Coordinates of C-alpha atoms in Angstrom, one line a residue:
X1 CA 102.0 210.9 11.4
X2 CA 98.7 211.0 13.1
X3 CA 95.7 209.9 11.1
X4 CA 92.3 211.6 11.0
X5 CA 89.6 209.3 12.5
X6 CA 86.3 208.7 10.9
X7 CA 84.8 212.1 11.6
X8 CA 82.1 212.4 14.1
X9 CA 79.2 214.6 12.7
X10 CA 76.8 216.8 14.6
X11 CA 74.2 218.6 12.5
X12 CA 73.6 222.0 13.9
X13 CA 70.7 224.4 13.2
X14 CA 72.3 227.7 12.3
X15 CA 69.2 229.6 13.6
X16 CA 67.7 227.2 16.1
X17 CA 65.8 229.9 17.9
X18 CA 63.8 230.8 14.8
X19 CA 62.8 227.2 14.0
X20 CA 61.9 226.5 17.6
X21 CA 59.8 229.6 18.0
X22 CA 57.9 228.7 14.9
X23 CA 57.0 225.3 16.1
X24 CA 57.4 224.7 19.8
X25 CA 57.3 228.1 21.5
X26 CA 56.8 228.0 25.3
X27 CA 53.3 229.3 26.1
X28 CA 54.9 231.9 28.4
X29 CA 56.6 233.7 25.5
X30 CA 54.8 235.9 23.1
X31 CA 55.4 236.2 19.3
X32 CA 57.7 238.9 18.2
X33 CA 55.1 240.6 16.2
X34 CA 52.9 241.3 19.2
X35 CA 55.6 243.2 21.2
X36 CA 56.9 246.8 21.2
X37 CA 60.6 247.4 20.8
X38 CA 62.6 248.2 23.9
X39 CA 62.2 251.8 25.1
X40 CA 65.9 252.5 25.1
X41 CA 68.3 251.1 22.6
X42 CA 71.9 250.2 23.3
X43 CA 73.5 251.7 20.2
X44 CA 76.9 253.2 20.4
X45 CA 75.5 256.6 19.4
X46 CA 72.9 256.6 22.2
X47 CA 75.6 255.9 24.8
X48 CA 78.0 258.4 23.4
X49 CA 75.3 261.0 23.5
X50 CA 74.6 260.3 27.1
X51 CA 78.3 260.5 27.9
X52 CA 78.4 263.9 26.2
X53 CA 75.5 265.1 28.2
X54 CA 77.2 264.1 31.5
X55 CA 80.4 265.9 30.5
X56 CA 78.6 268.9 29.2
X57 CA 76.8 269.2 32.5
X58 CA 80.1 269.1 34.4
X59 CA 81.7 271.8 32.3
X60 CA 82.1 275.0 34.4
X61 CA 83.6 277.2 31.7
X62 CA 81.8 277.7 28.4
X63 CA 83.2 281.0 27.2
X64 CA 82.3 280.7 23.5
X65 CA 80.3 278.6 21.2
X66 CA 82.0 276.0 19.0
X67 CA 80.7 274.5 15.8
X68 CA 83.2 271.9 14.4
X69 CA 83.1 271.0 10.7
X70 CA 83.8 267.6 9.2
X71 CA 87.4 267.4 8.2
X72 CA 88.5 270.2 10.5
X73 CA 91.7 269.5 12.4
X74 CA 91.7 270.6 16.1
X75 CA 94.1 270.3 19.0
X76 CA 92.7 268.4 22.0
X77 CA 93.5 267.1 25.4
X78 CA 91.9 263.8 26.6
X79 CA 90.3 264.2 30.0
X80 CA 88.9 260.7 30.7
X81 CA 87.7 257.4 29.3
X82 CA 84.1 256.6 28.4
X83 CA 82.0 254.0 26.5
X84 CA 84.0 251.4 24.6
X85 CA 87.2 253.0 25.8
X86 CA 86.8 256.2 23.8
X87 CA 88.7 259.2 25.1
X88 CA 86.5 262.1 26.3
X89 CA 88.1 265.4 25.2
X90 CA 87.0 269.0 25.3
X91 CA 87.7 271.9 23.0
X92 CA 89.6 274.6 24.9
X93 CA 87.5 277.5 26.3
X94 CA 84.2 276.0 25.0
X95 CA 83.5 272.9 27.0
X96 CA 82.4 271.2 23.8
X97 CA 82.8 267.4 24.1
X98 CA 84.7 265.4 21.5
X99 CA 85.1 261.6 21.5
X100 CA 88.3 260.0 20.1
X101 CA 89.2 256.3 19.9
X102 CA 92.6 255.4 21.3
X103 CA 93.0 258.7 23.1
X104 CA 94.1 258.3 26.7
X105 CA 93.7 260.7 29.7
X106 CA 96.3 263.5 29.7
X107 CA 97.3 263.0 26.1
X108 CA 97.5 266.1 23.9
X109 CA 97.0 265.4 20.2
X110 CA 95.7 266.6 16.8
X111 CA 92.5 265.1 15.6
X112 CA 90.4 265.4 12.5
X113 CA 86.6 265.7 12.9
X114 CA 84.8 262.7 11.3
X115 CA 81.3 263.1 12.7
X116 CA 79.2 265.9 14.2
X117 CA 76.2 265.2 16.4
X118 CA 73.9 267.5 18.4
X119 CA 76.0 267.7 21.6
X120 CA 79.4 266.1 20.6
X121 CA 81.7 265.3 17.8
X122 CA 84.0 262.4 16.9
X123 CA 87.5 262.7 15.8
X124 CA 90.3 260.5 14.5
X125 CA 93.6 260.9 16.1
X126 CA 96.3 262.1 13.6
X127 CA 99.3 262.9 15.7
X128 CA 100.1 262.7 19.4
X129 CA 101.8 265.9 20.7
X130 CA 102.5 264.8 24.2
X131 CA 101.9 261.4 25.9
X132 CA 99.1 260.5 28.3
X133 CA 99.5 260.1 32.0
X134 CA 100.5 256.8 33.6
X135 CA 102.3 255.7 30.4
X136 CA 103.8 252.1 30.3
X137 CA 105.3 250.2 27.4
X138 CA 102.8 247.8 25.9
X139 CA 104.3 244.3 25.9
X140 CA 102.3 243.3 22.8
X141 CA 103.7 244.2 19.3
X142 CA 100.2 244.6 18.0
X143 CA 98.9 246.8 20.8
X144 CA 99.0 250.1 18.8
X145 CA 97.0 248.6 15.9
X146 CA 94.9 245.7 17.2
X147 CA 91.3 246.5 18.1
X148 CA 91.4 244.2 21.2
X149 CA 93.6 245.7 23.8
X150 CA 93.2 249.5 23.6
X151 CA 94.7 250.4 26.9
X152 CA 97.8 248.1 27.2
X153 CA 100.1 251.2 27.4
X154 CA 98.1 252.6 30.3
X155 CA 99.2 251.6 33.8
X156 CA 96.8 248.9 35.0
X157 CA 95.9 250.9 38.2
X158 CA 94.9 253.8 36.0
X159 CA 92.8 251.5 33.8
X160 CA 90.7 250.2 36.7
X161 CA 90.4 253.7 38.3
X162 CA 88.9 254.9 35.0
X163 CA 86.5 252.0 34.8
X164 CA 85.3 252.6 38.3
X165 CA 84.7 256.2 37.6
X166 CA 82.7 255.3 34.5
X167 CA 80.4 253.1 36.5
X168 CA 80.0 255.8 39.2
X169 CA 79.1 258.5 36.7
X170 CA 76.5 256.2 35.0
X171 CA 74.9 255.2 38.2
X172 CA 74.6 258.8 39.3
X173 CA 73.5 260.3 36.0
X174 CA 71.6 257.5 34.3
X175 CA 70.6 255.5 37.4
X176 CA 69.6 258.7 39.2
X177 CA 71.2 257.6 42.5
X178 CA 72.5 260.6 44.5
X179 CA 76.3 260.6 45.0
X180 CA 75.8 261.3 48.7
X181 CA 73.6 258.3 49.0
X182 CA 76.1 256.0 47.3
X183 CA 78.8 257.2 49.7
X184 CA 76.8 257.5 52.9
X185 CA 75.5 254.0 52.7
X186 CA 78.6 252.5 51.1
X187 CA 76.6 251.2 48.2
X188 CA 79.2 251.4 45.5
X189 CA 82.3 249.4 46.3
X190 CA 85.8 249.9 44.9
X191 CA 86.4 247.9 41.7
X192 CA 87.9 244.4 42.1
X193 CA 91.0 244.2 40.0
X194 CA 92.0 241.1 38.0
X195 CA 95.1 239.5 39.5
X196 CA 96.2 238.0 36.2
X197 CA 96.3 240.7 33.5
X198 CA 97.6 238.6 30.6
X199 CA 96.9 235.1 29.3
X200 CA 93.5 235.2 31.0
X201 CA 91.2 234.4 28.1
X202 CA 90.0 230.8 27.6
X203 CA 88.7 231.6 24.2
X204 CA 90.0 233.5 21.2
X205 CA 88.6 233.7 17.7
X206 CA 90.8 234.6 14.8
X207 CA 89.8 235.2 11.2
X208 CA 91.4 234.1 7.9
X209 CA 91.5 236.7 5.2
X210 CA 92.9 237.3 1.7
X211 CA 93.4 240.9 2.7
X212 CA 96.2 241.4 5.3
X213 CA 96.0 244.8 6.9
X214 CA 99.1 246.7 7.8
X215 CA 99.2 250.1 9.5
X216 CA 100.0 253.1 7.4
X217 CA 103.7 253.3 6.7
X218 CA 104.3 249.6 7.0
X219 CA 102.7 248.5 3.8
X220 CA 104.9 246.7 1.4
X221 CA 104.4 245.0 -1.9
X222 CA 103.6 241.3 -1.2
X223 CA 102.8 238.1 -3.1
X224 CA 99.3 236.7 -2.8
X225 CA 100.4 234.2 -0.1
X226 CA 102.1 236.9 1.9
X227 CA 99.0 239.1 1.7
X228 CA 96.9 236.4 3.3
X229 CA 96.3 236.9 7.0
X230 CA 95.2 235.0 10.1
X231 CA 94.5 237.2 13.0
X232 CA 92.1 239.9 14.3
X233 CA 90.0 242.3 12.3
X234 CA 91.5 245.7 11.7
X235 CA 89.6 248.4 13.6
X236 CA 86.7 249.6 11.4
X237 CA 87.2 247.0 8.6
X238 CA 85.1 243.8 8.1
X239 CA 87.3 242.6 5.2
X240 CA 90.8 243.3 6.4
X241 CA 92.7 241.3 9.1
X242 CA 95.8 242.2 11.1
X243 CA 98.0 239.1 11.0
X244 CA 98.7 237.9 14.6
X245 CA 101.4 235.4 15.4
X246 CA 101.0 235.6 19.2
X247 CA 98.2 237.0 21.4
X248 CA 99.1 237.8 25.0
X249 CA 95.5 237.4 26.2
X250 CA 95.3 233.6 25.4
X251 CA 97.1 230.7 27.1
X252 CA 100.7 229.6 26.2
X253 CA 99.5 226.3 24.7
X254 CA 96.9 228.1 22.6
X255 CA 99.7 230.4 21.3
X256 CA 101.8 227.3 20.4
X257 CA 98.9 226.0 18.3
X258 CA 98.5 229.4 16.7
X259 CA 102.2 229.4 15.7
X260 CA 102.1 225.9 14.2
X261 CA 99.1 226.9 12.1
X262 CA 100.7 230.2 11.0
X263 CA 103.8 228.4 10.0
X264 CA 101.9 225.9 7.9
X265 CA 98.6 227.1 6.3
X266 CA 100.1 229.4 3.7
X267 CA 102.1 226.6 2.0
X268 CA 100.7 226.6 -1.6
X269 CA 101.1 222.8 -1.8
X270 CA 98.3 222.4 0.8
X271 CA 95.7 224.2 -1.4
X272 CA 94.2 226.1 1.5
X273 CA 92.6 229.4 0.6
X274 CA 91.3 232.0 3.0
X275 CA 87.6 233.1 2.7
X276 CA 87.0 236.3 0.8
X277 CA 84.1 238.1 2.5
X278 CA 83.4 240.1 -0.7
X279 CA 83.4 237.4 -3.4
X280 CA 82.4 234.6 -0.9
X281 CA 85.1 232.4 -2.4
X282 CA 87.7 230.5 -0.3
X283 CA 87.7 227.7 2.3
X284 CA 89.1 228.8 5.7
X285 CA 86.9 231.3 7.6
X286 CA 87.8 231.3 11.3
X287 CA 90.1 229.6 13.8
X288 CA 88.7 229.3 17.3
X289 CA 91.0 228.2 20.2
X290 CA 89.5 227.3 23.6
X291 CA 91.4 226.4 26.7
X292 CA 90.0 224.2 29.5
X293 CA 91.4 222.0 32.3
X294 CA 91.6 218.3 32.7
X295 CA 89.4 217.4 35.7
X296 CA 91.9 214.9 37.2
X297 CA 95.3 216.5 36.5
X298 CA 94.4 220.2 36.2
X299 CA 96.6 220.4 33.0
X300 CA 95.4 222.6 30.2
X301 CA 93.1 221.2 27.5
X302 CA 93.0 222.9 24.1
X303 CA 90.1 222.7 21.6
X304 CA 90.9 223.8 18.0
X305 CA 87.9 224.7 15.9
X306 CA 88.3 225.3 12.2
X307 CA 85.4 227.1 10.7
X308 CA 85.2 226.5 6.9
X309 CA 82.8 227.2 4.0
X310 CA 82.5 223.5 3.2
X311 CA 83.4 220.1 4.6
X312 CA 86.7 218.9 3.2
X313 CA 88.5 216.9 5.8
X314 CA 91.3 215.9 3.5
X315 CA 92.3 219.6 3.1
X316 CA 92.5 220.0 6.8
X317 CA 94.4 216.8 7.4
X318 CA 98.0 218.3 7.2
X319 CA 97.1 220.9 9.8
X320 CA 95.3 218.3 12.0
X321 CA 98.4 216.0 11.8
X322 CA 100.7 218.8 13.0
X323 CA 98.6 220.3 15.8
X324 CA 97.4 217.0 17.2
X325 CA 101.0 216.3 18.1
X326 CA 100.8 219.1 20.7
X327 CA 100.1 217.2 24.0
X328 CA 97.5 219.8 25.2
X329 CA 95.4 219.5 22.1
X330 CA 92.6 217.0 23.0
X331 CA 89.9 218.2 20.5
X332 CA 90.0 219.3 16.9
X333 CA 86.6 220.0 15.3
X334 CA 85.4 221.5 12.1
X335 CA 82.3 223.8 12.0
X336 CA 81.0 224.1 8.5
X337 CA 79.3 227.4 7.8
X338 CA 78.2 227.5 4.1
X339 CA 76.3 230.8 4.5
X340 CA 77.8 234.2 3.5
X341 CA 77.6 235.4 7.1
X342 CA 80.6 236.0 9.2
X343 CA 79.6 233.8 12.2
X344 CA 81.8 231.1 13.6
X345 CA 78.9 228.8 14.4
X346 CA 78.3 226.2 11.7
X347 CA 75.3 224.4 10.4
X348 CA 77.2 221.1 11.1
X349 CA 80.1 220.0 13.2
X350 CA 82.7 217.3 12.6
X351 CA 85.1 215.9 15.1
X352 CA 88.5 215.5 13.4
X353 CA 90.6 214.5 16.4
X354 CA 90.0 213.5 20.0
X355 CA 86.8 214.4 21.8
X356 CA 84.1 216.9 20.9
X357 CA 84.3 218.8 24.2
X358 CA 86.8 220.1 26.7
X359 CA 86.2 220.5 30.4
X360 CA 86.6 223.4 32.9
X361 CA 86.2 223.5 36.7
X362 CA 84.3 226.4 38.3
X363 CA 83.2 226.7 41.9
X364 CA 83.9 223.0 42.4
X365 CA 81.7 221.9 39.5
X366 CA 82.8 220.4 36.2
X367 CA 81.5 221.9 32.9
X368 CA 81.8 220.4 29.5
X369 CA 82.4 223.0 26.8
X370 CA 81.6 222.4 23.2
X371 CA 82.9 224.6 20.3
X372 CA 79.8 226.9 20.4
X373 CA 79.1 226.8 24.1
X374 CA 78.9 230.1 26.0
X375 CA 81.2 230.1 29.0
X376 CA 82.7 232.9 31.0
X377 CA 85.8 233.9 29.0
X378 CA 88.0 234.6 32.1
X379 CA 87.8 231.4 34.2
X380 CA 89.9 232.7 37.1
X381 CA 88.0 235.9 37.5
X382 CA 84.7 234.1 37.0
X383 CA 85.5 232.4 40.4
X384 CA 85.6 235.8 41.9
X385 CA 82.4 237.0 40.2
X386 CA 80.4 233.9 41.2
X387 CA 81.8 234.2 44.7
X388 CA 80.3 237.7 44.9
X389 CA 77.0 236.4 43.6
X390 CA 76.9 233.7 46.2
X391 CA 77.7 236.2 49.0
X392 CA 74.9 238.5 47.8
X393 CA 72.5 235.6 47.8
X394 CA 73.0 235.1 51.5
X395 CA 71.5 231.6 51.4
X396 CA 69.8 230.4 54.6
X397 CA 71.5 227.0 54.4
X398 CA 68.4 224.9 54.9
X399 CA 67.9 224.0 51.2
X400 CA 64.5 225.8 51.2
X401 CA 65.0 228.6 48.7
X402 CA 63.8 228.9 45.1
X403 CA 66.2 230.6 42.7
X404 CA 65.0 232.1 39.3
X405 CA 68.0 232.3 37.0
X406 CA 67.2 234.6 34.1
X407 CA 69.5 234.7 31.0
X408 CA 71.0 231.5 32.5
X409 CA 73.3 230.6 29.5
X410 CA 74.8 227.2 30.1
X411 CA 73.6 227.3 33.7
X412 CA 76.9 228.0 35.4
X413 CA 75.5 230.5 38.0
X414 CA 72.4 228.5 38.8
X415 CA 74.2 225.2 39.1
X416 CA 76.7 226.7 41.6
X417 CA 73.7 227.4 43.8
X418 CA 71.7 224.2 43.2
X419 CA 73.2 222.0 46.0
X420 CA 72.2 224.6 48.7
X421 CA 68.7 225.5 47.5
X422 CA 65.4 223.7 46.9
X423 CA 65.3 224.3 43.1
X424 CA 66.8 226.4 40.4
X425 CA 64.7 227.5 37.4
X426 CA 66.8 228.8 34.4
X427 CA 65.6 230.6 31.3
X428 CA 67.6 231.2 28.2
X429 CA 66.8 231.9 24.5
X430 CA 69.7 229.9 22.9
X431 CA 68.8 226.3 22.4
X432 CA 72.4 225.0 22.5
X433 CA 73.0 226.8 25.8
X434 CA 69.9 225.1 27.3
X435 CA 71.2 221.7 26.1
X436 CA 74.6 222.4 27.6
X437 CA 73.0 223.4 30.9
X438 CA 71.0 220.2 31.1
X439 CA 74.1 218.1 30.3
X440 CA 76.2 220.0 32.9
X441 CA 73.6 219.4 35.5
X442 CA 73.6 215.7 34.8
X443 CA 77.4 215.6 34.8
X444 CA 77.5 217.1 38.3
X445 CA 74.6 214.9 39.6
X446 CA 72.4 217.9 40.1
X447 CA 68.7 217.0 39.7
X448 CA 67.0 220.1 41.3
X449 CA 67.6 222.4 38.3
X450 CA 65.3 223.0 35.4
X451 CA 66.3 224.9 32.3
X452 CA 63.7 226.2 29.8
X453 CA 64.3 227.8 26.4
X454 CA 62.5 231.1 25.7
X455 CA 63.2 234.7 24.8
X456 CA 62.9 236.8 28.0
X457 CA 62.4 239.9 25.8
X458 CA 59.1 238.3 24.6
X459 CA 57.4 237.2 27.8
X460 CA 53.6 237.3 28.1
X461 CA 51.1 237.2 30.9
X462 CA 51.7 233.4 31.3
X463 CA 55.3 233.8 32.3
X464 CA 55.7 233.0 36.0
X465 CA 52.9 230.4 36.1
X466 CA 55.4 227.5 35.7
X467 CA 57.5 228.0 38.8
X468 CA 56.8 229.0 42.4
X469 CA 57.6 232.5 43.6
X470 CA 61.4 232.7 43.9
X471 CA 63.3 233.9 47.0
X472 CA 66.1 235.1 44.8
X473 CA 66.2 236.3 41.2
X474 CA 69.5 236.3 39.3
X475 CA 69.5 238.3 36.1
X476 CA 72.5 238.3 33.8
X477 CA 71.3 239.9 30.6
X478 CA 73.4 240.7 27.5
X479 CA 74.5 244.2 26.7
X480 CA 71.1 245.7 25.9
X481 CA 69.9 244.9 29.4
X482 CA 66.4 243.9 30.3
X483 CA 63.3 244.6 28.3
X484 CA 60.6 246.7 29.9
X485 CA 58.2 243.7 29.9
X486 CA 60.6 241.8 32.0
X487 CA 61.2 244.7 34.4
X488 CA 57.4 245.0 34.8
X489 CA 57.2 241.3 35.6
X490 CA 59.9 241.6 38.2
X491 CA 58.2 244.6 39.9
X492 CA 55.0 242.6 40.0
X493 CA 56.7 239.4 41.2
X494 CA 58.3 241.2 44.2
X495 CA 61.0 238.6 44.9
X496 CA 62.7 239.5 48.2
X497 CA 66.1 239.8 46.5
X498 CA 67.4 240.4 43.0
X499 CA 71.1 240.0 42.0
X500 CA 71.7 241.8 38.7
X501 CA 74.9 240.8 36.9
X502 CA 75.8 243.2 34.0
X503 CA 78.4 243.4 31.3
X504 CA 77.2 247.0 30.3
X505 CA 77.1 249.6 33.1
X506 CA 75.0 252.0 31.0
X507 CA 72.0 249.7 30.6
X508 CA 72.6 248.3 34.1
X509 CA 72.2 251.9 35.5
X510 CA 69.0 252.4 33.5
X511 CA 67.5 249.1 34.7
X512 CA 68.4 249.8 38.3
X513 CA 66.6 253.2 38.0
X514 CA 63.5 251.4 36.7
X515 CA 63.5 248.8 39.5
X516 CA 64.2 251.2 42.3
X517 CA 62.6 254.5 41.2
X518 CA 60.0 253.3 38.6
X519 CA 59.0 254.9 35.4
X520 CA 56.7 257.9 36.0
X521 CA 55.6 258.4 32.4
X522 CA 54.3 254.8 32.4
X523 CA 52.9 255.0 35.9
X524 CA 55.2 252.2 37.1
X525 CA 56.4 252.3 40.6
X526 CA 59.8 250.9 41.7
X527 CA 59.9 248.7 44.8
X528 CA 63.5 247.8 45.3
X529 CA 66.4 249.4 47.1
X530 CA 70.0 249.2 45.8
X531 CA 72.1 247.8 48.6
X532 CA 75.4 247.0 46.9
X533 CA 77.0 247.6 43.5
X534 CA 80.4 245.9 42.9
X535 CA 82.3 246.6 39.7
X536 CA 84.6 243.8 38.6
X537 CA 87.4 243.9 36.1
X538 CA 87.0 240.8 34.0
X539 CA 89.0 241.9 31.0
X540 CA 92.2 243.9 31.6
X541 CA 93.4 246.2 28.8
X542 CA 89.9 246.4 27.3
X543 CA 87.0 248.8 28.0
X544 CA 84.7 246.1 29.3
X545 CA 83.4 246.2 32.8
X546 CA 81.2 243.7 34.8
X547 CA 79.0 244.8 37.7
X548 CA 77.2 242.7 40.4
X549 CA 74.3 244.5 42.0
X550 CA 72.2 243.5 45.0
X551 CA 68.6 244.8 45.3
X552 CA 66.3 244.1 48.2
X553 CA 62.6 244.6 48.3
X554 CA 61.5 247.7 50.2

């Protein structure tokens, strides 16, 4: 039996950005109270409305008006896929747009209207009448019910074709780039597929729950222990979890760990209770599994992170003893989150077995990854993504260029440039990410990279005074895209080249419009030309799309 070592403790600030901004805010970042909110929000409703506008505009036949009522059952045919993988359908003979989750192109089905908006409605699929085009059998037993892989039963070639079409429509209709221009100048490239379509995720987060969720028709009367679940949240529920014994997106060693835990944790003799999000009672909250690679051997490294409501190492010891016997498990940590929130980041962290980090190799660099580090979730495809960014940078090779790395995270993009440029300046709001970036720079003997904590949505007139004018700007924002204050700064900065990396093609298209065409109502002139736009499929079987865009100063 393995023993639990004297636990290593790291005290974590659950909201480090708040404390830091109150006490040590960088002078280039304004207070939140002094700033307007972004001009366009990133809500699901906003993007669905834009999708409906696009599809309403493309409707040639509108022979009669249609006014759906909530609860009404209608027959529909799915035409395409849109935001978050929702099926875009139209009511026959009207052109009225209806959105439906889990409807796939070509599928005929019955749906019940659940919401009615100005120019579209949403329905819940009740019954499939005829299957969708390009049907394949989903290899995962949970595919029909889990919220993660919505398109497993759609041929992969059809998945990426739909994603490419989504990007094209958004760039044309939201970005306002003429289709003829995109084609004539070969601006938009064909999507780059993901060679590995399963077992590609290096991080999976599962939740413990006292409310196991089963699809309708499969419910059975169960004992309390049998009603417990460890898995993924049921679509639309915050308090119910679909029990998952194996996930085809994570690595084989991670699935081995998951199986051992599933076979053990419900044993009443262990006294382990799942957290109840309603009553806030219970011990086990989340299980996070991360996969890295040993630098020397290239063998998988697994980190197991138990997120609990309190620190009780003795309760976790039986699980630690079992999973530490798996050779790939090199790190077991315990994040303690005593708050009622559902986050997996804890206020403190204890090392229960092995080391507190695992490693991954990317573009020839070594990165240490802690339990709460941000790191590209698909390591293999990140190599492709970062290769594109390097190609677009088109470095001169004389180590003379300045790179500004916005939303730099743990510094992975900037650090891959550092050895071939004069200096990299990275900015990021998350304090832990900045700490990781500095550690990774030191680990790789890189000394020409500086990383600064600050919220790029809250910059003021002092921003830009602490670094020389960059030759290349890399911007990799989160889903909401860039704040108008940052866009104004970039237009005033006039760096020769901007590489925009986006995980949300809708806000990407909006920001490209601002940078290239300006904002007439605010008397802002654009000064960039879109040279290349490359969609990349980072996450097969999901609706997520990554884009890399190259803009050059006109």
